[in-house]
Coordinates of C-alpha atoms in Angstrom, one line a residue:
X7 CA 114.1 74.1 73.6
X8 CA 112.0 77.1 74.6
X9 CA 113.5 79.1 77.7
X10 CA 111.8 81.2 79.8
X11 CA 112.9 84.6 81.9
X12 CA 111.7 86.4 84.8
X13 CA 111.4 90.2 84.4
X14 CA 110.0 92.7 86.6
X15 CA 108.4 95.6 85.5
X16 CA 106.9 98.5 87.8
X17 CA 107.0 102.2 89.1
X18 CA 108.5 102.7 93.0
X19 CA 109.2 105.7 95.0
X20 CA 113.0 105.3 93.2
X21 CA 111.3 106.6 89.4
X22 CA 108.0 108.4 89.9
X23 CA 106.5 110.7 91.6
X24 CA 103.5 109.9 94.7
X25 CA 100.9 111.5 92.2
X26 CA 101.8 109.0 89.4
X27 CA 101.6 105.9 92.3
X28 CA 98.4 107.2 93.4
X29 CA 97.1 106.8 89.7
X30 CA 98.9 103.3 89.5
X31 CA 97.8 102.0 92.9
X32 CA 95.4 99.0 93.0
X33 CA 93.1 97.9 95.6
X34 CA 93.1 94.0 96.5
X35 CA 89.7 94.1 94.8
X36 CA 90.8 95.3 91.4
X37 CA 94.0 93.2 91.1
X38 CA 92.2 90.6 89.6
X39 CA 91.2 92.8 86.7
X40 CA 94.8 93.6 86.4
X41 CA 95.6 90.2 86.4
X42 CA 92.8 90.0 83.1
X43 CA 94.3 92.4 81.4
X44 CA 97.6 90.7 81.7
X45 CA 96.4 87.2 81.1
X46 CA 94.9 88.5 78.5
X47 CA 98.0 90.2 77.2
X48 CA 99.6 86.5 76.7
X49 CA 101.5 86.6 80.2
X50 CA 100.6 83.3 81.6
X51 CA 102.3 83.7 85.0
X52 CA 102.2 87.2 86.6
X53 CA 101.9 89.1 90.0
X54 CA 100.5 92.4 90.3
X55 CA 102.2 93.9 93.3
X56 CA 100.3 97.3 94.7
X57 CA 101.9 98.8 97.7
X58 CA 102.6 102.2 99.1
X59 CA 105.9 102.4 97.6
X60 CA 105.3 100.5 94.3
X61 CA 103.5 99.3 91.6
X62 CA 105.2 96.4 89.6
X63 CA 104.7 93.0 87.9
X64 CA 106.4 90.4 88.5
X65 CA 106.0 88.0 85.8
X66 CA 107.5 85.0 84.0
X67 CA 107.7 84.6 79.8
X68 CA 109.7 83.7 76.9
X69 CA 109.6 86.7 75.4
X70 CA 110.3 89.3 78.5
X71 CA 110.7 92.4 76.0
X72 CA 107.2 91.4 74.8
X73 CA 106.0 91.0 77.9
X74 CA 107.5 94.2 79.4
X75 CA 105.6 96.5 76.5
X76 CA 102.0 94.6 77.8
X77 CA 102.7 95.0 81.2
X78 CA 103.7 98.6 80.5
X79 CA 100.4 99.4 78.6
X80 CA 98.3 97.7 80.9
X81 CA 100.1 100.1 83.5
X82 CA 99.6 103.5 81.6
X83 CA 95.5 102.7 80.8
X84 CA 95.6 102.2 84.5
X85 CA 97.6 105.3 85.4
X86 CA 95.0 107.1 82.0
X87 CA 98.2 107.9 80.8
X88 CA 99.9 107.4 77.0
X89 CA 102.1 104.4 77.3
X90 CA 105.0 106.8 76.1
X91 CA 104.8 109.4 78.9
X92 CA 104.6 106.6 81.9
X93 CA 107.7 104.3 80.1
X94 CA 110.1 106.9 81.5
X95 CA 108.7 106.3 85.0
X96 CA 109.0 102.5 84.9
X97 CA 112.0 100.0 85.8
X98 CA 112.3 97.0 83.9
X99 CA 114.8 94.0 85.2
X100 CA 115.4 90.0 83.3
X101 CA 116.3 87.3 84.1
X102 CA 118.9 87.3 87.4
X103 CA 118.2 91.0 88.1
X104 CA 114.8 90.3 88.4
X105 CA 115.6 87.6 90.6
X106 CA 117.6 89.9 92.6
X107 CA 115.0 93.0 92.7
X108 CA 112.3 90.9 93.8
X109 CA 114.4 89.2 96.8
X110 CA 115.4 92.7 98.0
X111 CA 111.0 93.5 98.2
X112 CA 110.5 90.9 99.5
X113 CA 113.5 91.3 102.6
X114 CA 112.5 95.0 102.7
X115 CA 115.6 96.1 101.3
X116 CA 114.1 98.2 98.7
X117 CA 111.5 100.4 100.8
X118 CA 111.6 104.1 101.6
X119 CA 112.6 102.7 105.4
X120 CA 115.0 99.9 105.0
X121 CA 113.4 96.8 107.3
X122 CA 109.6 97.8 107.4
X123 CA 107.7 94.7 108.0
X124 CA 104.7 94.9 106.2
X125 CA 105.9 94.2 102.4
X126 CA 106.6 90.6 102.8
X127 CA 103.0 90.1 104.2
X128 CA 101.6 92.1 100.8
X129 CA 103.7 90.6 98.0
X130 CA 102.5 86.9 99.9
X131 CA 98.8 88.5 99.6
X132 CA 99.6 89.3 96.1
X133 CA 100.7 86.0 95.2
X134 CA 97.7 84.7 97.0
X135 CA 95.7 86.6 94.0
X136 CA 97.7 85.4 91.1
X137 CA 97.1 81.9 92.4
X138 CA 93.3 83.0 93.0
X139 CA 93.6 84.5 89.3
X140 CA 94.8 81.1 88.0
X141 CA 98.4 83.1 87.2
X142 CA 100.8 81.1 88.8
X143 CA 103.0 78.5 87.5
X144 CA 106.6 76.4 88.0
X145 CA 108.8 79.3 87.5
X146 CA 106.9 81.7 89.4
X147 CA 106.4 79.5 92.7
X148 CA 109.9 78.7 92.7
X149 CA 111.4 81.8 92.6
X150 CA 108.5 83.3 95.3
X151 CA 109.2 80.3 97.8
X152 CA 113.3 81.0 97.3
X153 CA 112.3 85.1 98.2
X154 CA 110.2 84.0 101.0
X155 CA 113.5 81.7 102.6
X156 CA 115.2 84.6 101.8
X157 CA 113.6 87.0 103.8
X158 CA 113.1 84.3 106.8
X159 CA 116.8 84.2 107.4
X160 CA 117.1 88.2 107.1
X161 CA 114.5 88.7 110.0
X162 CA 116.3 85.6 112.0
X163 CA 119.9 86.4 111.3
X164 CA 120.3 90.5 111.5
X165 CA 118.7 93.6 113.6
X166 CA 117.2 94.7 110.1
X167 CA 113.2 95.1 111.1
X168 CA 114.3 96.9 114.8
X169 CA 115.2 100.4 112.8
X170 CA 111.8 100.4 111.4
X171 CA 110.1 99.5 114.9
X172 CA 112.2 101.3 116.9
X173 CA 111.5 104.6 114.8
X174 CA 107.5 103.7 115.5
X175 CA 108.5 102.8 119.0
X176 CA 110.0 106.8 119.4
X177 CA 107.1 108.5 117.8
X178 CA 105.2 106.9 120.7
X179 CA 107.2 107.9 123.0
X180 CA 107.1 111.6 121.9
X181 CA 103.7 111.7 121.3
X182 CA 103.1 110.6 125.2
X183 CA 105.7 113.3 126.2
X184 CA 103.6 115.8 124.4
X185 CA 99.7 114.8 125.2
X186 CA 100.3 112.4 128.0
X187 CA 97.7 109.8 128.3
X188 CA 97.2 108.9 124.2
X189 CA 93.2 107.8 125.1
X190 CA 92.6 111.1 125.0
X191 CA 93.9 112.1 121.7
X192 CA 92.9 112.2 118.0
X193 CA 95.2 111.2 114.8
X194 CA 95.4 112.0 111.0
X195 CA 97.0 109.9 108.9
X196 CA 97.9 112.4 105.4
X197 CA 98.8 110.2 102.3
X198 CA 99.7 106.2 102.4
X199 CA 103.1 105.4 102.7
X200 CA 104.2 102.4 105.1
X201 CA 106.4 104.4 107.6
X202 CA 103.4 106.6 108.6
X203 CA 100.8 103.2 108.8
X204 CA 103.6 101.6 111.3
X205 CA 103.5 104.7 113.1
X206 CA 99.6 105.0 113.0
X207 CA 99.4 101.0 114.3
X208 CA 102.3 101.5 117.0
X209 CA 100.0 104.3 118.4
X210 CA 96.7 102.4 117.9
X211 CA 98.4 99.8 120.1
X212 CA 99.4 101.9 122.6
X213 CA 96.1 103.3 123.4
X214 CA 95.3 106.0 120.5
X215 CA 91.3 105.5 120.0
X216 CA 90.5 108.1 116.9
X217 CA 92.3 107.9 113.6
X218 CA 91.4 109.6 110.5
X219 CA 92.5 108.9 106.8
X220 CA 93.0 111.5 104.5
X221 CA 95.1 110.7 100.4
X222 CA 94.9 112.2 97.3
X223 CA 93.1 109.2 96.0
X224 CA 90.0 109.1 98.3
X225 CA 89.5 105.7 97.3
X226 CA 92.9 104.6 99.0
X227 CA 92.1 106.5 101.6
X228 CA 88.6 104.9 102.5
X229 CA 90.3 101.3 101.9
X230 CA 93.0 101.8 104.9
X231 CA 90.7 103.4 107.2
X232 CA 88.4 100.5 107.0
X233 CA 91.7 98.0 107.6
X234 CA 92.8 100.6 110.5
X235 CA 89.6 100.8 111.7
X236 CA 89.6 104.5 111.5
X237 CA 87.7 107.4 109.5
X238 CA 87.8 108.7 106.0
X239 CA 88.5 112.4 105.4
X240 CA 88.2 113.9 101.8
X241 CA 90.8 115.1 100.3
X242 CA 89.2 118.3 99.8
X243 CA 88.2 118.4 103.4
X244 CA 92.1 118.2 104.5
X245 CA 92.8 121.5 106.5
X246 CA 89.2 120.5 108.5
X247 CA 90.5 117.8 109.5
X248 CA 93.5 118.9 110.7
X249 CA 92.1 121.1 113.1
X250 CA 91.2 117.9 115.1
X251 CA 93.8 116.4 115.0
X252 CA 96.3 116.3 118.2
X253 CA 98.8 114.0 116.4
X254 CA 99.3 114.1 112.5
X255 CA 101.4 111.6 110.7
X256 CA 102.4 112.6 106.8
X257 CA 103.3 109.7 104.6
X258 CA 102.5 111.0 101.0
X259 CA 105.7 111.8 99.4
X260 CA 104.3 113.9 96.9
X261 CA 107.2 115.9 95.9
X262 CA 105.8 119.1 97.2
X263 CA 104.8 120.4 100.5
X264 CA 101.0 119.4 101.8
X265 CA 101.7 121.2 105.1
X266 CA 102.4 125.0 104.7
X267 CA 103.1 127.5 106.7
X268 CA 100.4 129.2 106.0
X269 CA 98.0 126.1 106.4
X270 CA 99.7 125.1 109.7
X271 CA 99.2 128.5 111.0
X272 CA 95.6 128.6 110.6
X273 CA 95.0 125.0 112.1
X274 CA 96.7 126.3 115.3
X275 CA 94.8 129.3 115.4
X276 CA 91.4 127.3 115.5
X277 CA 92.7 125.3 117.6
X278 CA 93.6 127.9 120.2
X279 CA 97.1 126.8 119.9
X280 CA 96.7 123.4 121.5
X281 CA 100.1 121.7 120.5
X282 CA 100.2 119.1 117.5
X283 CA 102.8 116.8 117.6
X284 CA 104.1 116.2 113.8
X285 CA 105.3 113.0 112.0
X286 CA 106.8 113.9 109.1
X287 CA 107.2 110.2 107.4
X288 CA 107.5 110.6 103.8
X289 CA 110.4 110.9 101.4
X290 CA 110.5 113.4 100.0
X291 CA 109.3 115.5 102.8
X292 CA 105.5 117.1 103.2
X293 CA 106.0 119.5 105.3
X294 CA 107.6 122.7 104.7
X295 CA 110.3 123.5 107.0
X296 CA 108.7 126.9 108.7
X297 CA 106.1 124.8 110.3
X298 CA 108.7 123.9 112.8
X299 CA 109.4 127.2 113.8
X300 CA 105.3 127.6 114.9
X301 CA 104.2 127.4 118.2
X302 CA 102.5 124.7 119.0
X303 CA 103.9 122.9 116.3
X304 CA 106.5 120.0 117.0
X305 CA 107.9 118.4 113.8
X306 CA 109.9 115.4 113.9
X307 CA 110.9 113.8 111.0
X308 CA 112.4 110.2 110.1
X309 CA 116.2 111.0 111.2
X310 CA 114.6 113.2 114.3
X311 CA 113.2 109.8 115.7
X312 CA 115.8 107.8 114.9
X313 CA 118.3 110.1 117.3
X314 CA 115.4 109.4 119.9
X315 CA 115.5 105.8 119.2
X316 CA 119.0 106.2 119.8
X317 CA 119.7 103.8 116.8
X318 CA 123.5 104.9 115.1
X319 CA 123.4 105.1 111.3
X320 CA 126.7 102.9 111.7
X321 CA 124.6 99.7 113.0
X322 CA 121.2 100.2 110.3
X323 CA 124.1 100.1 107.6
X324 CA 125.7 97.0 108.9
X325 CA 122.2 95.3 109.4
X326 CA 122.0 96.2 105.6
X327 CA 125.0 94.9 104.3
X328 CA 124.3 92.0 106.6
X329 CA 121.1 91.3 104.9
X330 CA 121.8 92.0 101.3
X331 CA 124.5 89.3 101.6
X332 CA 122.2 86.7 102.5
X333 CA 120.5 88.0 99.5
X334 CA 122.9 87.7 97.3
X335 CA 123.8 84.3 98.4
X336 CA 120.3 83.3 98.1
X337 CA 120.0 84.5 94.7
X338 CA 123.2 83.0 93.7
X339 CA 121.9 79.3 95.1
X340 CA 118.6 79.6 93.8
X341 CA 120.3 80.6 89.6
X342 CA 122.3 77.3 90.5
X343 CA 119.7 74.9 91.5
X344 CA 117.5 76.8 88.4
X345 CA 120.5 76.1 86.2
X346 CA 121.1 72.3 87.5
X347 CA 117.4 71.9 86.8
X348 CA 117.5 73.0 83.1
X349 CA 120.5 70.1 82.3
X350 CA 118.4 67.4 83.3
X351 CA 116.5 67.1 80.0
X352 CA 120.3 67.3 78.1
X353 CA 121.2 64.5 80.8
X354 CA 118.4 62.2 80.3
X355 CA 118.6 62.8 76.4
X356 CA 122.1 61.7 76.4
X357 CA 121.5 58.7 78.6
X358 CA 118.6 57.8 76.3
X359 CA 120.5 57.9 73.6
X360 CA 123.2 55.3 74.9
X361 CA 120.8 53.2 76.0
X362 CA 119.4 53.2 72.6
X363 CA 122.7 52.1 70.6
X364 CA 123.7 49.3 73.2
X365 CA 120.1 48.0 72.6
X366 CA 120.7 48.0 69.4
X367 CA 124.0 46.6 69.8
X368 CA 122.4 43.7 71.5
X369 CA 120.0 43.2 69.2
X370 CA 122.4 42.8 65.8
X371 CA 125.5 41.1 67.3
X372 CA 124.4 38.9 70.4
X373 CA 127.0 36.5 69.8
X374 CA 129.7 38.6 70.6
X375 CA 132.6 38.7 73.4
X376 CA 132.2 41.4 75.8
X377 CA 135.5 42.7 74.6
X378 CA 134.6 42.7 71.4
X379 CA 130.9 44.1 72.0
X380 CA 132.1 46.9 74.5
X381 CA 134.7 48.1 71.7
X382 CA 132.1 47.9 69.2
X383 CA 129.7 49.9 71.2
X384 CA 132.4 53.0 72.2
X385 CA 133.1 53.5 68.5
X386 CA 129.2 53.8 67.9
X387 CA 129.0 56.3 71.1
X388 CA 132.3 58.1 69.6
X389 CA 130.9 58.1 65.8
X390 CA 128.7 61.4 66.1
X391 CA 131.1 63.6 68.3
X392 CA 134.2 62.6 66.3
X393 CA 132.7 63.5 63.2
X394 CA 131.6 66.9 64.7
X395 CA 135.3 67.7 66.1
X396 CA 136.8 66.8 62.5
X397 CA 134.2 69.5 60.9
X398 CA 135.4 72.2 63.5
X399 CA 138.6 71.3 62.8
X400 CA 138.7 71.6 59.1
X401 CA 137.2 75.3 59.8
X402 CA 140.5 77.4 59.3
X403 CA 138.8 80.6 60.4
X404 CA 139.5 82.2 63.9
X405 CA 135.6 82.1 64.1
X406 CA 135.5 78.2 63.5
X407 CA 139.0 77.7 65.8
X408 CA 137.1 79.5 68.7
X409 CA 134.5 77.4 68.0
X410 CA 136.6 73.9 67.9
X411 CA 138.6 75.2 71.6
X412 CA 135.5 75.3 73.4
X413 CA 134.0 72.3 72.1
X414 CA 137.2 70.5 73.2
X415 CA 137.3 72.2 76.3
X416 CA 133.3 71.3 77.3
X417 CA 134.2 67.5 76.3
X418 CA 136.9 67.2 78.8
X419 CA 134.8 68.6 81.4
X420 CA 132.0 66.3 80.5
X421 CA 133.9 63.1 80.4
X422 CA 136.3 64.4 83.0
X423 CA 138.9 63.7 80.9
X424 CA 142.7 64.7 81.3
X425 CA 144.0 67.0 78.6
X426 CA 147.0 65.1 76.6
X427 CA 150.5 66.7 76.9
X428 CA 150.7 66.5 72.9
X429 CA 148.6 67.3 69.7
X430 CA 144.7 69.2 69.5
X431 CA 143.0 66.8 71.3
X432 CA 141.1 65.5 68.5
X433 CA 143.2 62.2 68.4
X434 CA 141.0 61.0 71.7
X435 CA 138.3 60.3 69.1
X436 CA 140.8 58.3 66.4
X437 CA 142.5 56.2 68.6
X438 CA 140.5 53.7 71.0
X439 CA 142.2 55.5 74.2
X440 CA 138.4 55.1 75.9
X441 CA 139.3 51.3 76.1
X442 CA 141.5 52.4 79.1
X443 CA 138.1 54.1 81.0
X444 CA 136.8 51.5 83.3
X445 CA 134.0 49.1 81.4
X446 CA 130.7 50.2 81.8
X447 CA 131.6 52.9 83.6
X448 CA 127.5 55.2 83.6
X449 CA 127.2 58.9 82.8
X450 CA 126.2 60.8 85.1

């Protein structure tokens, strides 16, 4: 019987670098190419997940290493790069790890900032487009629906989403201790990761009416400043648009520093020295530690606004614990209910097959006693398996011994037999001890 295996195959904050993501990233209106080029690959049931963190597949197949090397070239001719130099970049998990990874995504467990709302709500819009895209099947839904329950109870049964609103929550409250009323003020949004957007839609919310979007893909850039119903800034164009900015949120996690010194000191200058108040929300960070130092220039960064929040590294690490062991008891049922699923073709096969011989029992010797006919029919159910156990046990070897152990061992626990206080077993089969079992007794 043909198997299948879940894998996951991607590139997240974790493995690559924010210029490498950029390359990767997909817009919701070229995931259904993506979802082409996989289908056209041979994987049959896929999800292309495109985020600010990550870039991954999620799939189903029975050959996951085969399926890991298409979804790994359909990556690097996205990325324009040579398979071989983006497969250092990428994470590959089968089977139960998969299962595992893509619980944690889906309960925010594996984001830059542990409990940020928005990736449930985009790996449910990119199942909506493998659905759309016709990629969806059994195995898929099933293991989607289990990571949705999953990350139901973890919102409903820990604190794990207030350290992510709570951080947006102080950044508003900064920003009003700086500038006062927030109608009056302007903010730049510098690269696309999720902690800066939560910041950017806490402050929309609280009254902020001019937002600018600058990335180093423009692209991306235009695409969230249409959802945040905000402006586009080039890339090029960056320092400009700094200049107008009163509050400016950085989110790129580039690896290197997009706010220098020397860059910081010359939007403060044109600015007459009108004070910016400074979000630094990416990981690694953007801005280069002198700015801080500027007047005019008040830098805050993630662990800065989570002392404002007042929210104690002791109680976010308990909420995580909390949560991953929901997960981990969510991925254990769902392995179990997958696993009690796959015997049901084994059951039905077996019952099948006894049903068969007592027809056929029936049908040759009608006119016997039920005594006689239920004897006759154990040996016939006994026949096959007896002759199997005498061929393990006339294998000598440790290899066919091993073999002959668990064999005895899984037909015990089948039949829920007890184990006899003398000899191998085996004589269970020779003598008619099933004549003792309770006629007509079903398997179940």
């Amino acid at each position: 019987m043909t198997t299948t295996s879940y894998l996951v195959i991607g590139a997240s904050h974790r493995t690559c670098s924010g210029v490498v993501r950029d390359r990767l990233s997909t817009d919701e209106a070229e995931v259904a190419g993506m979802l082409d080029r996989l289908r056209a690959a041979g994987v049959g049931q896929a999800m292309w997940l495109s985020t600010c963190d990550r870039v991954e597949v999620q799939a189903v197949h029975e050959r996951p290493n085969e399926a890991a090397l298409a979804v790994a070239e359909a990556m690097a001719e996205r990325a324009g790069l040579a398979t071989a130099d983006l497969a250092p970049q990428l994470y590959t998990r089968t089977g139960i790890d998969a299962v595992r990874h893509l619980f944690a995504v889906a309960c925010s467990l594996d984001s830059q900032i542990v409990g940020e709302p928005h990736i449930l709500g985009q790996v449910k819009a990119a199942h909506r487009s493998a659905a759309a895209a016709g990629l969806t099947g059994p195995e898929l839904e099933a293991v989607l629906q289990a990571a949705y329950a999953a990350a139901k109870r973890v919102r409903s049964e820990t604190p794990i989403a207030e350290g992510a609103t709570s951080l947006a929550a102080a950044a508003i409250q900064v920003a009003r201790d700086l500038h006062g009323d927030l109608g009056r003020c302007g903010a730049l949004l510098v690269g696309m990761g999720d902690m800066g957007a939560l910041v950017l839609e806490g402050l929309r919310e609280a009254g902020l009416p001019r937002l600018t979007v600058a990335a180093p893909v423009d692209r991306r850039a235009e695409a969230a400043a249409r959802r945040l119903n905000g402006h586009f800034a080039p890339w090029a164009d960056l320092e400009a648009a700094m200049t107008g900015a009163d509050i400016l949120v950085t989110a790129a996690g580039l690896g290197r520093y997009i706010l220098t010194a020397p860059m910081m000191e010359a939007v403060l200058k044109r600015r007459r020295r009108r004070p910016v108040f400074v979000v630094d929300a990416a990981i690694p960070s953007d801005v280069d530690p002198d700015v801080a130092g500027m007047d005019g220039a008040f830098v805050y960064d993630l662990a800065d606004l989570e002392r404002v929040a007042l929210q104690g590294r002791v109680g976010r690490e308990a909420a995580t614990q909390a949560a991953w062991m929901i997960v981990d008891e969510a991925v254990g049922a769902f392995a179990r209910d997958r696993a009690e699923r796959a015997a049901v073709p084994a059951v039905a096969a077996l019952r099948s097959h006894f049903e068969t011989e007592r027809r056929r029992l029936l049908a040759g010797h009608g006119d016997l006693d039920a005594a006689s006919a239920t004897r006759l029919l154990v040996n016939r159910l006994l026949h096959a398996p007896s002759e199997a156990l005498r061929a393990l046990a006339a294998d000598r070897s440790g290899e066919g011994l091993a073999e002959r152990a668990a064999a005895e061992r899984l037909m015990f626990r089948l039949f829920g037999l007890d184990r006899p206080t003398g000899g191998t077993g085996l004589e269970l089969s020779e003598r008619d001890k099933d004549e003792r079992r309770e006629p007509g007794r079903e398997v179940r």
